[in-house]
C-alpha cells in the first residue's frame, strides 16, 4: 500500500529555516512527480512545489528563491528546505504523490504543521 | 495562473437530499488533443488530509461511492452528491491540473447537514 509520512514541522521564528521530510512506501518517489502542498489554518489548499521524475523542479511564486525541493532516491524520501520563513508560511504542509505526472494528487500524507511566529 | 472559483462557499443539505457544488475556471481546461478536462475534485473531512474523489472532471476514483458524480466541460464544472450521507460532511475542493504548474485549487465549499 502507498503511504506518505511527513515530519519536521515545528515552531520557528520569522527569518528562520526548517527542513521537512516525507517518507514514502509502496512506490518509488523517483518514478513519478512528487509535490508539496500547504494549507494555512482555516484556509484552502495551495500547491507549493514539485519535483519531476527527471529531476526538474518548479515552485509557486510565493516560495520561489526561499524553498528547495529534493529527494533521496536511496531512502525513498522527499524533502523541502524552507529558508527565510515568514509568518504567512504558517500552514500544514502535505507531501503528495502524482498519478499522472501532471498535477493529479492521488495520495497525500497526514501533514506536518509549520508555525512561523516570534 | 488559472484562477478557480467555487460556489457556494457553504451549503447545508438534509440527509438524503442532493448537494451541488460549482467550479469555474479562468480558462478552458479541455485539452483538444485528447478531449479530456483536466479538473479534479477532492474531499477533506475535518482533521484529515484531502482525498481524491473525481478526476478528468467525471471519472470516479476507485472506492468512491457512486452517489458522487462530476460533470461539466471547458470552464464550468459541477460536483453532485446525489443523496447526502452523514459521512459526506466535509470541505470539497476543485483543482485544475492543466498544463505545467502552478496547479491551482478553488477556495473550497463546506458541506453540512
Coordinates of C-alpha atoms in Angstrom, one line a residue:
Chain A
X1 CA 0.0 0.0 0.0
X2 CA 1.1 3.5 -0.7
X3 CA 2.0 5.5 2.4
X4 CA 3.4 9.0 2.9
X5 CA 4.6 10.2 6.3
X6 CA 5.7 13.8 6.8
X7 CA 7.9 15.0 9.6
X8 CA 9.9 18.1 10.6
X9 CA 7.2 20.6 11.3
X10 CA 8.0 22.9 14.2
X11 CA 7.7 26.4 15.7
X12 CA 10.3 28.7 14.0
X13 CA 10.9 32.4 14.2
X14 CA 10.5 34.7 11.2
X15 CA 13.6 34.6 9.1
X16 CA 14.5 31.1 10.2
X17 CA 14.8 27.8 8.4
X18 CA 13.3 24.4 8.6
X19 CA 13.6 21.1 6.6
X20 CA 10.6 18.9 6.1
X21 CA 10.8 15.3 5.1
X22 CA 8.3 12.8 3.6
X23 CA 9.0 9.1 3.8
X24 CA 7.3 7.1 1.1
X25 CA 6.5 3.5 0.9
X26 CA 4.6 1.3 -1.6
X27 CA 6.1 3.1 -4.6
X28 CA 9.3 4.7 -5.7
X29 CA 9.4 8.5 -5.4
X30 CA 11.8 8.9 -8.4
X31 CA 9.3 7.1 -10.7
X32 CA 6.7 9.9 -10.6
X33 CA 6.2 13.6 -9.8
X34 CA 6.1 14.5 -6.1
X35 CA 4.7 17.7 -4.7
X36 CA 4.5 19.7 -1.6
X37 CA 1.2 21.5 -0.9
X38 CA 0.1 23.5 2.1
X39 CA -2.9 24.7 4.0
X40 CA -2.9 27.7 6.3
X41 CA -5.1 27.5 9.4
X42 CA -8.7 27.6 8.3
X43 CA -7.8 28.2 4.7
X44 CA -7.7 26.4 1.4
X45 CA -5.2 24.3 -0.4
X46 CA -2.1 25.7 -2.1
X47 CA 0.4 23.9 -4.3
X48 CA 3.9 24.8 -3.3
X49 CA 6.5 22.8 -5.3
X50 CA 7.0 19.8 -7.5
X51 CA 10.0 17.6 -8.4
X52 CA 9.6 15.7 -11.7
X53 CA 10.8 12.1 -12.2
X54 CA 13.6 13.5 -14.3
X55 CA 14.6 15.8 -11.5
X56 CA 13.3 19.2 -12.8
X57 CA 11.8 21.3 -10.1
X58 CA 9.1 24.1 -10.0
X59 CA 7.9 26.4 -7.3
X60 CA 4.9 28.6 -6.6
X61 CA 5.9 32.3 -6.9
X62 CA 5.4 32.9 -3.2
X63 CA 8.2 30.5 -2.2
X64 CA 10.5 30.8 -5.2
X65 CA 14.0 31.5 -4.1
X66 CA 13.3 30.6 -0.5
X67 CA 12.2 26.9 -0.7
X68 CA 14.1 24.0 -2.3
X69 CA 12.5 20.6 -3.0
X70 CA 14.7 17.5 -3.3
X71 CA 14.5 13.8 -3.0
X72 CA 16.8 11.0 -1.7
X73 CA 16.3 8.0 -4.0
X74 CA 18.3 5.7 -1.7
X75 CA 15.9 6.4 1.2
X76 CA 12.8 6.9 -1.0
X77 CA 12.1 10.3 0.7
X78 CA 11.1 13.7 -0.4
X79 CA 12.3 16.9 1.3
X80 CA 11.5 20.6 1.4
X81 CA 14.2 23.0 2.7
X82 CA 12.5 26.2 3.8
X83 CA 14.6 29.3 4.3
X84 CA 13.7 32.9 5.2
X85 CA 10.4 31.9 6.6
X86 CA 7.7 34.5 7.0
X87 CA 4.5 34.5 9.1
X88 CA 2.5 33.7 6.0
X89 CA 4.3 30.4 5.6
X90 CA 2.4 29.1 8.7
X91 CA 0.5 26.1 7.5
X92 CA 0.1 22.3 7.5
X93 CA 2.4 21.0 4.8
X94 CA 1.5 17.9 2.8
X95 CA 3.5 15.8 0.5
X96 CA 1.6 14.2 -2.3
X97 CA 2.1 11.6 -5.0
X98 CA 1.2 12.5 -8.5
X99 CA -0.7 9.9 -10.5
X100 CA -0.3 11.3 -14.0
X101 CA 3.0 13.1 -13.6
X102 CA 0.9 16.2 -14.2
X103 CA -0.7 17.6 -11.1
X104 CA -3.2 15.0 -10.1
X105 CA -2.6 14.1 -6.5
X106 CA -3.8 10.6 -5.7
X107 CA -2.1 10.0 -2.3
X108 CA -1.5 12.6 0.4
X109 CA 0.4 12.4 3.7
X110 CA -1.1 13.3 7.0
X111 CA 0.6 16.6 7.0
X112 CA 3.1 18.4 9.3
X113 CA 2.5 21.8 11.0
X114 CA 4.9 24.6 10.5
X115 CA 4.3 27.7 12.7
X116 CA 6.3 30.8 12.0
X117 CA 6.0 33.2 14.9
X118 CA 8.1 35.3 17.2
Chain B
X1 CA -2.1 31.3 -13.2
X2 CA -5.5 29.7 -13.7
X3 CA -8.0 31.0 -11.2
X4 CA -10.5 28.5 -9.9
X5 CA -13.8 29.9 -8.3
X6 CA -16.2 27.7 -6.4
X7 CA -19.7 28.4 -5.3
X8 CA -21.3 28.4 -2.9
X9 CA -18.8 28.8 -0.1
X10 CA -21.0 26.6 2.1
X11 CA -24.3 24.8 1.9
X12 CA -26.5 22.9 4.3
X13 CA -28.3 19.9 2.9
X14 CA -30.7 17.5 4.6
X15 CA -29.8 13.8 4.8
X16 CA -30.7 12.0 1.6
X17 CA -31.0 15.2 -0.4
X18 CA -28.9 16.4 -3.3
X19 CA -25.9 18.6 -2.9
X20 CA -24.5 20.6 -5.8
X21 CA -21.1 22.4 -5.9
X22 CA -20.0 24.5 -8.8
X23 CA -16.5 25.3 -10.0
X24 CA -15.5 27.8 -12.7
X25 CA -12.0 28.1 -14.2
X26 CA -10.4 31.2 -15.6
X27 CA -9.6 29.4 -18.8
X28 CA -10.8 26.2 -20.6
X29 CA -9.5 23.0 -19.0
X30 CA -10.4 21.0 -22.1
X31 CA -7.3 19.7 -23.9
X32 CA -8.3 19.4 -27.5
X33 CA -5.8 16.7 -28.4
X34 CA -7.4 14.1 -26.1
X35 CA -10.8 15.7 -25.3
X36 CA -10.1 15.5 -21.6
X37 CA -10.9 18.1 -19.0
X38 CA -8.0 18.5 -16.5
X39 CA -10.2 19.0 -13.5
X40 CA -10.3 17.1 -10.2
X41 CA -12.4 17.2 -7.0
X42 CA -11.1 16.4 -3.6
X43 CA -12.9 15.8 -0.3
X44 CA -11.3 16.9 3.0
X45 CA -13.0 15.7 6.2
X46 CA -12.4 17.5 9.5
X47 CA -8.9 16.8 10.7
X48 CA -7.9 14.7 7.7
X49 CA -5.9 15.1 4.6
X50 CA -7.6 15.7 1.2
X51 CA -8.8 12.7 -0.7
X52 CA -9.1 12.4 -4.5
X53 CA -12.8 11.9 -5.5
X54 CA -13.1 12.7 -9.2
X55 CA -10.6 13.2 -12.0
X56 CA -10.9 14.1 -15.7
X57 CA -13.9 16.0 -14.5
X58 CA -16.2 13.0 -14.3
X59 CA -14.1 9.8 -13.6
X60 CA -14.7 8.5 -10.1
X61 CA -11.7 7.4 -8.1
X62 CA -11.7 3.7 -7.1
X63 CA -13.7 3.1 -3.9
X64 CA -15.6 6.4 -4.1
X65 CA -19.4 5.8 -3.7
X66 CA -21.4 6.3 -6.8
X67 CA -23.5 9.0 -5.2
X68 CA -20.6 11.3 -6.0
X69 CA -20.5 12.4 -9.7
X70 CA -18.7 15.1 -11.6
X71 CA -19.8 16.9 -14.8
X72 CA -19.0 19.8 -17.0
X73 CA -16.5 20.8 -19.6
X74 CA -14.4 23.7 -20.6
X75 CA -14.7 26.3 -17.8
X76 CA -17.8 25.2 -15.9
X77 CA -17.9 22.1 -13.7
X78 CA -20.2 20.6 -11.1
X79 CA -19.8 18.0 -8.2
X80 CA -23.0 16.4 -7.2
X81 CA -23.7 14.3 -4.2
X82 CA -27.0 12.6 -5.1
X83 CA -28.1 11.6 -1.6
X84 CA -26.2 13.2 1.2
X85 CA -25.0 10.9 4.0
X86 CA -23.7 12.0 7.3
X87 CA -20.1 10.9 6.4
X88 CA -20.1 13.3 3.5
X89 CA -19.8 16.3 5.8
X90 CA -16.5 17.9 4.5
X91 CA -14.9 20.7 2.5
X92 CA -14.8 20.0 -1.2
X93 CA -12.2 21.5 -3.5
X94 CA -11.9 21.6 -7.3
X95 CA -8.4 21.7 -8.8
X96 CA -7.0 22.2 -12.3
X97 CA -4.1 20.2 -13.5
X98 CA -4.0 21.6 -17.0
X99 CA -0.5 22.0 -18.4
X100 CA 2.5 23.0 -16.3
X101 CA 2.5 24.2 -12.7
X102 CA 1.3 26.1 -10.8
X103 CA -1.7 23.8 -10.2
X104 CA -4.5 25.7 -8.5
X105 CA -7.5 25.0 -6.3
X106 CA -10.8 26.6 -5.7
X107 CA -11.3 28.1 -2.3
X108 CA -13.4 25.2 -1.1
X109 CA -17.1 24.5 -0.4
X110 CA -18.2 23.4 3.1
X111 CA -21.0 20.9 3.1
X112 CA -23.0 20.5 6.3
X113 CA -26.1 18.7 7.3

